[in-house]
Coordinates of C-alpha atoms and ligand atoms in Angstrom, one line a residue:
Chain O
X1476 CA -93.0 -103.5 108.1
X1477 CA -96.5 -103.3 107.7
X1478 CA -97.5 -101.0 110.9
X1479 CA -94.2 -98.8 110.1
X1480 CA -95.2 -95.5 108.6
X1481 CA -92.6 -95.3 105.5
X1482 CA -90.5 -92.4 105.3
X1483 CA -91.2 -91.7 101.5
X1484 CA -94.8 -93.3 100.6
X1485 CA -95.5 -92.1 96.7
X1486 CA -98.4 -93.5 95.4
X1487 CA -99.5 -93.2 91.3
X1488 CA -97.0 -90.7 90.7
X1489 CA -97.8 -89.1 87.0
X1490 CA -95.0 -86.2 85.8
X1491 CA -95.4 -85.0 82.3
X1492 CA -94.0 -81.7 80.6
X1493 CA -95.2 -80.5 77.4
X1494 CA -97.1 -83.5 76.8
X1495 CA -94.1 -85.6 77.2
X1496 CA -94.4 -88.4 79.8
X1497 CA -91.4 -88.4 81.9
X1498 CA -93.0 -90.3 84.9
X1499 CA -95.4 -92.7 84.7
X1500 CA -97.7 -94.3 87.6
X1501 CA -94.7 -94.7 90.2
X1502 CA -95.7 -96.5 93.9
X1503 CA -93.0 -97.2 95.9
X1504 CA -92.5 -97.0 99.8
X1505 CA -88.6 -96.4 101.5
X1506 CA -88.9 -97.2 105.1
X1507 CA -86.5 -96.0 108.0
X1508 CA -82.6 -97.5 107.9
X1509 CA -83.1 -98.9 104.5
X1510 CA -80.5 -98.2 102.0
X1511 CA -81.6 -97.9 98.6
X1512 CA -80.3 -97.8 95.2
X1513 CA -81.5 -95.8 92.6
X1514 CA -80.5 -96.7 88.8
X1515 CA -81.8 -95.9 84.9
X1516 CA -80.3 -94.9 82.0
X1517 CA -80.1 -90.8 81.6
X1518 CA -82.8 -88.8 81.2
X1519 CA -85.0 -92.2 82.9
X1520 CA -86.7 -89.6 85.6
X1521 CA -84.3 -90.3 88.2
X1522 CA -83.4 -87.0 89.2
X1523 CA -87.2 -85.4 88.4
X1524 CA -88.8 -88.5 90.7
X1525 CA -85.9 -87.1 93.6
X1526 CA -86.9 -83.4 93.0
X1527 CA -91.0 -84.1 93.5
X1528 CA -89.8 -85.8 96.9
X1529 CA -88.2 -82.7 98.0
X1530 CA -91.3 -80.3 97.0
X1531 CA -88.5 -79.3 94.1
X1532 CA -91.1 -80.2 91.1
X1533 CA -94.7 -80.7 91.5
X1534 CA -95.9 -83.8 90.1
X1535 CA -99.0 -83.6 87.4
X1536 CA -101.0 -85.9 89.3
X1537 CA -100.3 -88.9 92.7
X1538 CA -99.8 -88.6 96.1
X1539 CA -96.6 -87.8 98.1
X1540 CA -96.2 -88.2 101.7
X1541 CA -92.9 -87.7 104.0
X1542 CA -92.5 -88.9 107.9
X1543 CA -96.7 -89.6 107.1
X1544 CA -97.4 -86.1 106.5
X1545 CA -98.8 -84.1 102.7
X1546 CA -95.2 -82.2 101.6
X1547 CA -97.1 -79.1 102.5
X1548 CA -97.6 -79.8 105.8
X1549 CA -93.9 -81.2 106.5
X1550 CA -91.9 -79.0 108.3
X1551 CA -88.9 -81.2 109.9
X1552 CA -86.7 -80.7 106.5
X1553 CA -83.7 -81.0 109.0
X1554 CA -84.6 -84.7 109.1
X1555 CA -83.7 -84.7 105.2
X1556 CA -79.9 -84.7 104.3
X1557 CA -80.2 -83.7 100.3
X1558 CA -77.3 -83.9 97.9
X1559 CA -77.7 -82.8 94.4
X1560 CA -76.4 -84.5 90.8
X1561 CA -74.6 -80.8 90.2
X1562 CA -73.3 -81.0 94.0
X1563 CA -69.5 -81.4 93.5
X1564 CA -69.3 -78.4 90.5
X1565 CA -69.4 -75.9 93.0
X1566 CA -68.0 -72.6 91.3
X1567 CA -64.5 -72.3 92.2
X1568 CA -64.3 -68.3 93.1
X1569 CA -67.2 -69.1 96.1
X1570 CA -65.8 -67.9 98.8
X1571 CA -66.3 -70.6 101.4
X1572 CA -63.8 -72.9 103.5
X1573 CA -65.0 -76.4 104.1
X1574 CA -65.5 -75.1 107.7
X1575 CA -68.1 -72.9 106.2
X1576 CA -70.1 -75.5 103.9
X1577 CA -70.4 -77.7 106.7
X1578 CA -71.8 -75.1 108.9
X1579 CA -74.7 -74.3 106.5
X1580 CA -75.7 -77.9 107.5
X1581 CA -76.7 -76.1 111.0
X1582 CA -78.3 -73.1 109.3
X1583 CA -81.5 -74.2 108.5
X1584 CA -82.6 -75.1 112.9
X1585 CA -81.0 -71.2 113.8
X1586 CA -84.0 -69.1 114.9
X1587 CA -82.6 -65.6 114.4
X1588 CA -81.9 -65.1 118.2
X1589 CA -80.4 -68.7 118.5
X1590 CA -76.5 -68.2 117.9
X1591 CA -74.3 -70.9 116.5
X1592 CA -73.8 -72.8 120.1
X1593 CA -71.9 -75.9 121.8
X1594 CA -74.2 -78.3 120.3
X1595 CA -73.9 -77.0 116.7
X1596 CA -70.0 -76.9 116.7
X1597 CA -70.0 -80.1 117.9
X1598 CA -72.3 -81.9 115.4
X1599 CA -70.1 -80.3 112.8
X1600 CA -67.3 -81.4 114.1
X1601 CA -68.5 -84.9 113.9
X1602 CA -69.9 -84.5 110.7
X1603 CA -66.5 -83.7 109.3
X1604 CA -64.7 -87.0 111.3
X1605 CA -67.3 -89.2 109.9
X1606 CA -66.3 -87.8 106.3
X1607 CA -63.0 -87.9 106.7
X1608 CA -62.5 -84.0 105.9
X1609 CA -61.5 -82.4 109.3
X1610 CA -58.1 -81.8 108.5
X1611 CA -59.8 -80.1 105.6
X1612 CA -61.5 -77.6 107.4
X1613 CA -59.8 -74.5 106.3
X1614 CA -59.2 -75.5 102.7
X1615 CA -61.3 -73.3 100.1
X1616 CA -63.5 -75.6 98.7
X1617 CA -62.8 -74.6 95.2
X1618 CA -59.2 -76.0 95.6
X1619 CA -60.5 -79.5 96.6
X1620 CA -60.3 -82.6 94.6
X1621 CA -63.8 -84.0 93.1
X1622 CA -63.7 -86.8 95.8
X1623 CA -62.8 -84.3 99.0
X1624 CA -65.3 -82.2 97.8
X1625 CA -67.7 -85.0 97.4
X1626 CA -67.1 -85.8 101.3
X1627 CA -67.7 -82.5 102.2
X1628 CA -71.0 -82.1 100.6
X1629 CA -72.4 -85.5 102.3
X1630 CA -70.6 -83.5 105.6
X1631 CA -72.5 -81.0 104.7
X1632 CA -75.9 -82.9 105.1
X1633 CA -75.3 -85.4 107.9
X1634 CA -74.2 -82.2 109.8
X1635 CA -78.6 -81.3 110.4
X1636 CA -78.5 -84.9 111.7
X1637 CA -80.8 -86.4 109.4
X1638 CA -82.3 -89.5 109.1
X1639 CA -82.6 -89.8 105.8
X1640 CA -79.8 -89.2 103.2
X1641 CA -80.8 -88.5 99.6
X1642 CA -77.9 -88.4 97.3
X1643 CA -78.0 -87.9 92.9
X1644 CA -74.8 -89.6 91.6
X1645 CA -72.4 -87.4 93.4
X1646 CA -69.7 -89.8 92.4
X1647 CA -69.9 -88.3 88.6
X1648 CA -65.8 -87.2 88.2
X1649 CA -64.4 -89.0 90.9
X1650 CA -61.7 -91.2 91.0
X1651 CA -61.4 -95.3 91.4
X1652 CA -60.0 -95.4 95.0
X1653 CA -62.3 -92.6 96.5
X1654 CA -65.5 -94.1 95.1
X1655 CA -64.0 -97.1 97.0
X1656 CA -63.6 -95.1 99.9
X1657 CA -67.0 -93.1 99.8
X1658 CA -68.9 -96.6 99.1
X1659 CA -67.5 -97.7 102.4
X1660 CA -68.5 -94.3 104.5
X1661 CA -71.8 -94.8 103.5
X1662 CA -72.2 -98.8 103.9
X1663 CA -71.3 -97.2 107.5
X1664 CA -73.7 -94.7 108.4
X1665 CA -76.5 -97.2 106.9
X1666 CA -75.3 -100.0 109.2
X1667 CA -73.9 -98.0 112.2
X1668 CA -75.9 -94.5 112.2
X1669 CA -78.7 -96.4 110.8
X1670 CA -79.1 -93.6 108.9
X1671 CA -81.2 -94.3 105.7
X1672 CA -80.0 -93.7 102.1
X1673 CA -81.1 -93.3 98.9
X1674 CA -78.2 -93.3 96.0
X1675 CA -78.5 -92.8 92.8
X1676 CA -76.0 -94.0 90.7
X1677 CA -74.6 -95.6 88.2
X1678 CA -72.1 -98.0 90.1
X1679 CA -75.0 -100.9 91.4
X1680 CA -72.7 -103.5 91.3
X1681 CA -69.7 -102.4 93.5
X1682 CA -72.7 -101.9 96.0
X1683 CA -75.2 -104.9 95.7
X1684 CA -73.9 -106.4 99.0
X1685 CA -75.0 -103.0 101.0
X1686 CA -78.5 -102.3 99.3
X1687 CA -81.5 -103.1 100.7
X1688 CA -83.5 -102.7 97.4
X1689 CA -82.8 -101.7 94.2
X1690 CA -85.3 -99.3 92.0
X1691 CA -85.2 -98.9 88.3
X1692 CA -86.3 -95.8 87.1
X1693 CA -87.2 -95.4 83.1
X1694 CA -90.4 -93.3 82.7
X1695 CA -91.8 -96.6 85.0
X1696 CA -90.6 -97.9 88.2
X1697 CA -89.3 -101.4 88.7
X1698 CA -88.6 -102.4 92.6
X1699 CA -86.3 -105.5 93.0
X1700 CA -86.5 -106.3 96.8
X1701 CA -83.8 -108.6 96.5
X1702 CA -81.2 -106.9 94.5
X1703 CA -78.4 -109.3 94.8
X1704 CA -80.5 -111.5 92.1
X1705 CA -81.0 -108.5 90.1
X1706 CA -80.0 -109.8 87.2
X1707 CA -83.0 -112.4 87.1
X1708 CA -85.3 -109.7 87.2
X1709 CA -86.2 -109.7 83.4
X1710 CA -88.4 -106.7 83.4
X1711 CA -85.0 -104.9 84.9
X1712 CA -83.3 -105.7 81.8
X1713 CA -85.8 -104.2 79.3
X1714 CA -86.5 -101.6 80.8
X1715 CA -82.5 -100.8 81.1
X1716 CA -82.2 -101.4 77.7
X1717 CA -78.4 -101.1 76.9
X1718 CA -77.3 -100.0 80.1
X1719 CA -77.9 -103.5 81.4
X1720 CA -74.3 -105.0 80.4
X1721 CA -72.7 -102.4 82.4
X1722 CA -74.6 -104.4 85.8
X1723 CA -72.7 -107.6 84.9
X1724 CA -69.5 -106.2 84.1
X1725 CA -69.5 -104.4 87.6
X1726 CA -71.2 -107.8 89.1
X1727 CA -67.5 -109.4 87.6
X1728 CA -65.3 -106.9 89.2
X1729 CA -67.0 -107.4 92.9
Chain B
X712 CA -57.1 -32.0 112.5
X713 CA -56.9 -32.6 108.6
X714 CA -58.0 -28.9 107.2
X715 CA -61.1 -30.4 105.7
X716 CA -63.0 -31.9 109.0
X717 CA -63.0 -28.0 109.7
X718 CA -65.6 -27.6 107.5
X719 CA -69.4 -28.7 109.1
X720 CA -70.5 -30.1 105.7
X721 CA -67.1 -32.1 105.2
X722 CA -67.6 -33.9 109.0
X723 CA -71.4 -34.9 107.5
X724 CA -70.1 -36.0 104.3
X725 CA -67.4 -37.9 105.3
X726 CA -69.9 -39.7 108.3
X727 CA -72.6 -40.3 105.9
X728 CA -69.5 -41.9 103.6
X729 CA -68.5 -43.9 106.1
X730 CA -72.3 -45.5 106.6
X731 CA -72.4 -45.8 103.1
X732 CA -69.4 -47.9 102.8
X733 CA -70.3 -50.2 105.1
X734 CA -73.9 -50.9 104.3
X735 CA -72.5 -51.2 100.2
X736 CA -69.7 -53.2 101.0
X737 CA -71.6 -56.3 103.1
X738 CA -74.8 -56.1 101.2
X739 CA -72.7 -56.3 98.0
X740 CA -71.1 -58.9 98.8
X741 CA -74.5 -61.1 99.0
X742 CA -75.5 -59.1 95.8
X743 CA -72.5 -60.7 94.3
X744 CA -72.7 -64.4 95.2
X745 CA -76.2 -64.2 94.8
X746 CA -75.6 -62.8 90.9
X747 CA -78.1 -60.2 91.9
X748 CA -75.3 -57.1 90.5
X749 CA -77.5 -56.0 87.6
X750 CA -80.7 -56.0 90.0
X751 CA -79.1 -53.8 92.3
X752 CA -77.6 -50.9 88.7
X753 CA -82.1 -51.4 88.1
X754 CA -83.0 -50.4 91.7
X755 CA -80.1 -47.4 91.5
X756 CA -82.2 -46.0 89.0
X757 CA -85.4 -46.8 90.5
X758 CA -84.3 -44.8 93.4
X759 CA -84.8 -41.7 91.1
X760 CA -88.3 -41.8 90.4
X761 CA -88.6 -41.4 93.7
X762 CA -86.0 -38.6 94.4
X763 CA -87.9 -36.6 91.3
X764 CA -91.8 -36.7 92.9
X765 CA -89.7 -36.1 96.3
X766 CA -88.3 -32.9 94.4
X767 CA -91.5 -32.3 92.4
X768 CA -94.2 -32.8 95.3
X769 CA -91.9 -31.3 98.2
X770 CA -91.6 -34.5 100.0
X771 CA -88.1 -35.8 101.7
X772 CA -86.6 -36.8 98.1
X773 CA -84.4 -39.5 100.3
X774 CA -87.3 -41.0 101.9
X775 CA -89.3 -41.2 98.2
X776 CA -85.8 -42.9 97.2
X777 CA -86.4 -45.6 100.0
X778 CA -90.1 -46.0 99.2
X779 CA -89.5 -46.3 95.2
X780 CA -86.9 -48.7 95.8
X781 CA -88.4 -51.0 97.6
X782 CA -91.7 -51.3 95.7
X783 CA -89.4 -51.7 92.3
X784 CA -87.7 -54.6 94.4
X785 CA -90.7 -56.1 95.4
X786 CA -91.4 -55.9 91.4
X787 CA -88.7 -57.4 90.0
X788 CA -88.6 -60.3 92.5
X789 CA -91.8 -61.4 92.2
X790 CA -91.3 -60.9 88.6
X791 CA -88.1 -63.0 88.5
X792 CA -89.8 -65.5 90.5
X793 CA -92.7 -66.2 88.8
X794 CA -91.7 -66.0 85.1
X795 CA -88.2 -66.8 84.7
X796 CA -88.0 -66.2 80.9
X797 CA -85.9 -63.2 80.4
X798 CA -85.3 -61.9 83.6
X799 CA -82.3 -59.4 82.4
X800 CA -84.2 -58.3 79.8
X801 CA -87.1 -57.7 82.7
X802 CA -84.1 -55.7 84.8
X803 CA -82.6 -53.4 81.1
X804 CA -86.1 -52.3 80.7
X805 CA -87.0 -51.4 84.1
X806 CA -83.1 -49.7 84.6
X807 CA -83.9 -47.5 81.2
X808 CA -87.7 -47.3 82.1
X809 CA -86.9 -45.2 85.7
X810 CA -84.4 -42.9 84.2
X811 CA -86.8 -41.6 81.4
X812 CA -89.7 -41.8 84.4
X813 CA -87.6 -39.8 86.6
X814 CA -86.0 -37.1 83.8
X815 CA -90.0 -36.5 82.8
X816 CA -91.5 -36.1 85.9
X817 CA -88.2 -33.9 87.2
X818 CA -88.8 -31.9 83.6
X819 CA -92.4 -31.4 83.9
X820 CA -92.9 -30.4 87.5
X821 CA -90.6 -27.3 86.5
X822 CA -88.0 -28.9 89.6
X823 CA -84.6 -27.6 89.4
X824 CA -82.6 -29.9 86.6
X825 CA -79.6 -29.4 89.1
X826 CA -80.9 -31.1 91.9
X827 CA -82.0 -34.5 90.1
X828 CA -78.1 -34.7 88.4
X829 CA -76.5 -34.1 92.1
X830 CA -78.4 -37.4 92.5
X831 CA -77.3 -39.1 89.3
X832 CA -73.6 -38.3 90.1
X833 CA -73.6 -37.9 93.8
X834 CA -72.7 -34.5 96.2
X835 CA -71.1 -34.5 99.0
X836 CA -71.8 -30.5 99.2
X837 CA -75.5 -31.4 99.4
X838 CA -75.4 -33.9 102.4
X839 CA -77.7 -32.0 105.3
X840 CA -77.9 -33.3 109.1
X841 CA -81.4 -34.6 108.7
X842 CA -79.7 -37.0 105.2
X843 CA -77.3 -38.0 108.0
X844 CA -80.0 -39.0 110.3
X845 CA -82.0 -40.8 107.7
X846 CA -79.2 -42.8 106.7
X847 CA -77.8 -43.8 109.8
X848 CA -81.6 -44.9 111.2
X849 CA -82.2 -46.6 107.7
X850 CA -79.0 -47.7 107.3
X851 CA -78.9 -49.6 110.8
X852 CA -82.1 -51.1 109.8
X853 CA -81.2 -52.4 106.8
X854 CA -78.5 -53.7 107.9
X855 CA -79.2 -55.6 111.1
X856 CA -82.0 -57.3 109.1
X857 CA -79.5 -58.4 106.4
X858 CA -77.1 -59.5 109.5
X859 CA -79.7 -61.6 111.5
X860 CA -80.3 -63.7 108.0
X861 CA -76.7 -64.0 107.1
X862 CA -76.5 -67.6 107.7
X863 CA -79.7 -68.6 105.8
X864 CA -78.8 -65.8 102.8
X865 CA -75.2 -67.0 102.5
X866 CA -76.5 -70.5 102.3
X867 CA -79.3 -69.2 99.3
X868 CA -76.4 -67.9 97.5
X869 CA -74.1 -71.1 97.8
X870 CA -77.0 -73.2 96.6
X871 CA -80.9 -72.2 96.5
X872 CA -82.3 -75.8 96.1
X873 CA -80.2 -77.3 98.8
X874 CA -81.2 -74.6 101.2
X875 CA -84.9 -74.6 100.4
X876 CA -85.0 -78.4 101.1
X877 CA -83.3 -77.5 104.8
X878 CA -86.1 -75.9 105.2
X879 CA -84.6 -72.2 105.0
X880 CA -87.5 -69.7 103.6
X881 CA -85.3 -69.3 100.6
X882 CA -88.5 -66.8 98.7
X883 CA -89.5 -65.1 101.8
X884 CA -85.6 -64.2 102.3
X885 CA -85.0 -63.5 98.6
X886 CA -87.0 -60.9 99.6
X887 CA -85.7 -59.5 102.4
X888 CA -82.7 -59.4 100.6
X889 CA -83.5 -57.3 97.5
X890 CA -85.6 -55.0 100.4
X891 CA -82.3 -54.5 102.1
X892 CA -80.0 -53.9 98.7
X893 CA -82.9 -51.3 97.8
X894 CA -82.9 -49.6 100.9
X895 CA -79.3 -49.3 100.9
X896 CA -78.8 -48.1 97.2
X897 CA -81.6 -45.4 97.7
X898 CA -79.9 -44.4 101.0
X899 CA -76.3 -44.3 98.6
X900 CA -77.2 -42.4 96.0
X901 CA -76.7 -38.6 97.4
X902 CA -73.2 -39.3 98.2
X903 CA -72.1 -41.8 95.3
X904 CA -75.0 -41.1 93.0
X905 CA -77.4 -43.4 91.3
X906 CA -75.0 -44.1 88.1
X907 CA -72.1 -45.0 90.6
X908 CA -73.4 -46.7 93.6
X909 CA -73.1 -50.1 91.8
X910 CA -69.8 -49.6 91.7
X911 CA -69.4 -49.2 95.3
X912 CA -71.4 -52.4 96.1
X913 CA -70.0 -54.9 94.2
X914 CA -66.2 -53.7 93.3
X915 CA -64.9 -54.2 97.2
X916 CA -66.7 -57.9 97.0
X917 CA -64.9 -58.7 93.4
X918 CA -61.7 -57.6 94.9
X919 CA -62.0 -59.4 98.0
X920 CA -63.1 -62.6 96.5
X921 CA -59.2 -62.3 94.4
X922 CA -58.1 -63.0 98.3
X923 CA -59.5 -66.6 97.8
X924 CA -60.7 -66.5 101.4
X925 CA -63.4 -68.0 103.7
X926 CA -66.9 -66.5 103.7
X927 CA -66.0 -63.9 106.9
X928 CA -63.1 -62.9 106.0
X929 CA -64.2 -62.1 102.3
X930 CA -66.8 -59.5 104.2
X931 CA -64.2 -58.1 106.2
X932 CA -61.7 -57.2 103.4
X933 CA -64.8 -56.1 101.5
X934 CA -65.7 -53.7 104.2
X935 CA -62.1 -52.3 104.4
X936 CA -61.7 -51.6 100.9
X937 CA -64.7 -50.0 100.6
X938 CA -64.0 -47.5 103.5
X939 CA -60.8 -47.0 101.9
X940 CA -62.5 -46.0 98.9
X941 CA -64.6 -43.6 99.9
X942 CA -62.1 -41.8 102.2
X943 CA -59.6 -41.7 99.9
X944 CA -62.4 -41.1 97.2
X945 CA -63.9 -37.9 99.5
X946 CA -60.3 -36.5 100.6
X947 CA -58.8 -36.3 97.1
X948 CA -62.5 -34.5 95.7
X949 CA -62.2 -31.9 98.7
X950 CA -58.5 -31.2 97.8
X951 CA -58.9 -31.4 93.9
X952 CA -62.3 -30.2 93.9
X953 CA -63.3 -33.5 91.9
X954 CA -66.5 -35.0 92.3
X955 CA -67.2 -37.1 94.5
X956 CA -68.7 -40.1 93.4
X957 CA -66.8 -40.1 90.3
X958 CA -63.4 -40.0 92.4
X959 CA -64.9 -42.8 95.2
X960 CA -65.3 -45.1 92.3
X961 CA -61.8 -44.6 90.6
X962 CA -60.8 -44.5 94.2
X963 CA -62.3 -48.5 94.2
X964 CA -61.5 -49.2 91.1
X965 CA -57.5 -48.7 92.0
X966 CA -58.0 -50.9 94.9
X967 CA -59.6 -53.6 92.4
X968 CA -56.8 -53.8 90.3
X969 CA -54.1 -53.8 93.0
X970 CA -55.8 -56.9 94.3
X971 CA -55.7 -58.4 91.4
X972 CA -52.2 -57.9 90.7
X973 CA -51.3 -59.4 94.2
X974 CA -53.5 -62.2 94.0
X975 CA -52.0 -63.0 90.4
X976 CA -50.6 -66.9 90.2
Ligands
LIG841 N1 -89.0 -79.1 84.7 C1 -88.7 -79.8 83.5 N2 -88.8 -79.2 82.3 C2 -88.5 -79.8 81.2 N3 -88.1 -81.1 81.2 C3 -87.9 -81.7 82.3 C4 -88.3 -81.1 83.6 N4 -88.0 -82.0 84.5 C5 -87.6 -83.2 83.9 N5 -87.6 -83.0 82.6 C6 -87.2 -84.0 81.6 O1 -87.4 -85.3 82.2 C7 -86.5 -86.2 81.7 C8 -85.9 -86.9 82.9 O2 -84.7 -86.2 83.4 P1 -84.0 -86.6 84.7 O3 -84.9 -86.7 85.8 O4 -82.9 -85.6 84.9 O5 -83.4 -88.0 84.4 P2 -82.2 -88.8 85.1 O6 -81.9 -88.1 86.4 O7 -82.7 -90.2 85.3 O8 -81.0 -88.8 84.1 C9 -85.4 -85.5 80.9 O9 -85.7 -85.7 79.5 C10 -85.7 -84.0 81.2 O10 -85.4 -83.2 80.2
LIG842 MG1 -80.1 -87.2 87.0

């Protein structure tokens, strides 16, 4: 690990607004084909400390690097698969086939003289096997259940090939047996694709057995580096606060 | 041949209607999904400051149109950009701002009062071979710009953040985008008028997005209703000796409300 350049290195990460702390001194490191869980209670930072890694927020003060490069100076975004916490509420009169949403996964490496070739259709194509929506593909996405959709979007991503996939509690309004089923798609493209992931969420324990590490976010960062003993992490549970029975109820169920 | 293609100034209306229809029709529909509808009613209205120093100076009052536009879309962008606070309230003052701008300057350089409503209301009388000219060259411009960025605009409007972090210019193209619109709606407004041409740009969109279709085909239906407006709109006016813009837009208006009764679950 220690010659690796990290994907994601953030060091002393500061994010206030209007005086109000909302990120405090956050160092933390994600390296390639890790897969990494994200939890905190709401309004903990989570989504704010996933915006700043984009170039989505600007952080008050700390250092952000991607691929070993300032966020200015990055340019391979194509590497970065994003999906965001509002992600599955698209607006229902859009006028887009899944077809189309998966496409836009291709827009972003078109120069204007480069048409939508071979390659691309085929890399979308994929994308939609590995999620499990192809038979999808010329269903309006505003007819789609919250866990089709939910496919889709991650199809969406992985169709730019990325490396790393960055996901905000898309799961928020899906049902049992899909989170099952989505759970399982991505403990494959971590372990297969070796595709790295970051996922926020609220579900740490029907996951433990996948994750690499688990961060808590809650103004501060806490990094467990072995997550299946999470629960002896004491600093884990204060900083959770309340949320922290919700770990061992889920730790039952697995 | 219908009787009113034997008239020279019918053959350039109904071409320049034609353009127009098209270039409304797809634009509006990115004006639509991108919300950007009351943006393009401000730059109709922009358009007419520039179409009064056109008629008060003597210059091309179409080319002035184009000019104005764009500069007023450059405006409010940057001004939506940076300080999002209030952005309609930016576009209502800028809309009602022009008009008065463009009825003073009209007034006090003694122009003809005729001349600025033919562009409030639209003429198709008043279309000459050079206004075909300018819109088709403009028009085509506009256009193929907007096309080459499809992709990357359509993307914007299904989600900005998502797009910017692919690495899609998403300010540079927001942009390019209100440039086009502006360019298009000063182009529109001697045939439809600057009070009307909003109509024609996003009521073919609204209709075709009651089809519940992919992204293409939404275009597509867009485009045919809008041509079907205007001819319609321009054949009934020569016959009835109704105006033209007026009877283009109740012309799309029809077509809106048929949609929506077929598309009714
Ligand atoms: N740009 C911003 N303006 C105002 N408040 C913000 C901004 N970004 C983050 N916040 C605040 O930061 C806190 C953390 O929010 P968020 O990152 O969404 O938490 P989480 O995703 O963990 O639920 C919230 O209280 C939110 O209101
Ligand atoms: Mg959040």
């Amino acid at each position: 690990m220690k010659f690796k350049i990290p994907i994601f290195d953030i060091k002393n990460l500061n994010f206030s607004v209007k005086g109000q702390k909302v990120l405090s001194n956050i160092s933390l490191e994600i390296f390639s084909s890790e897969y990494i869980a994200i939890i905190g209670p709401n309004g903990g930072g989570k989504t704010t400390l996933i915006r700043m890694l984009l170039g989505l927020e600007k952080p008050t003060s700390g250092e952000i690097k991607i691929f070993g490069k300032k966020l200015n100076d990055f340019k391979e975004w194509y590497k970065i698969g994003f999906v965001p916490q509002r992600a599955s509420h698209v607006d229902s009169s859009f006028p887009a086939t899944v077809l189309d949403i998966v496409k836009m996964g291709r827009s972003s490496q078109k120069t204007i003289f480069s048409s939508f070739g071979e390659q691309d259709r085929a890399l979308v194509h994929d994308a939609m096997v590995k999620m499990d929506v192809l038979d999808l593909k010329d269903k309006m996405i505003g007819t789609l259940s919250g866990g089709q959709r939910q496919r889709v979007m991650i199809a969406r991503a992985l169709a730019s090939k990325p490396e790393i996939l960055i996901l905000d509690e898309p799961n928020t309004g899906v049902d049992m047996a899909s989170q099952k089923r989505f759970y399982a798609l991505l403990r494959t493209l971590n372990q297969e694709e070796k595709i790295t992931i970051v996922f926020i969420t609220h579900d740490v324990g029907v996951i433990a057995d996948d994750i690499a590490r688990l961060f808590t976010i809650n103004q501060k960062a806490i990094i467990c580096n072995n997550p299946k003993q999470t629960l002896s992490c004491e600093e884990m549970s204060t900083l959770y606060g309340i949320d922290a029975h919700l770990l061992h109820n889920h730790k039952h169920e697995h | 041949m219908l009787e009113m293609f034997e008239y020279d100034f019918m053959q350039r209306a109904f071409i320049a209607g034609m353009i127009i229809a098209t270039l409304a029709s797809i634009s509006g529909t990115f004006v639509v999904l991108r919300h950007y509808s009351m943006i393009s009613e401000t730059l109709a209205h922009s358009a007419l400051v520039g179409v009064a120093v056109g008629l008060v100076a003597g210059f091309n009052p179409l080319w002035m149109a184009v000019l104005v536009a764009i500069i007023s879309a450059w405006l409010i962008e940057y001004l939506r950009s940076e300080f999002s606070l209030y952005s309609d309230a930016v576009l209502a003052i800028l809309l009602s701002g022009s008009l008065a701008i463009a009825v003073i300057i009209v007034s006090l350089g003694g122009a003809f009062n005729n001349s600025l409503f033919s562009y409030l209301f639209g003429s198709i009388l008043s279309v000459s071979i050079e206004d075909v000219y300018t819109i088709s060259i403009f028009g085509t411009i506009a256009l193929t710009s907007l096309l080459l960025f499809s992709k990357e605009l359509y993307f914007i409007a299904y989600d900005e953040e998502v797009a910017k972090v692919s690495g899609i210019k998403v300010r540079l193209l927001n942009f390019l985008l209100v440039s086009v619109v502006a360019v298009i709606i000063a182009l529109s407004i001697r045939v439809v008028g600057s009070l009307l041409i909003g109509a024609l740009m996003v009521i073919p969109t609204i209709s075709a997005l009651q089809f519940k279709v992919g992204f293409l085909k939404t275009i597509i239906i867009s485009l045919v209703i809008a041509l079907l407006s205007v001819g319609s709109g321009m054949t009934l006016s020569f016959y009835f000796s109704l105006p033209s813009g007026a009877t283009i837009v109740l012309c799309v208006l029809t077509i809106f409300i048929v949609s929506l009764l077929i598309n009714r679950k």
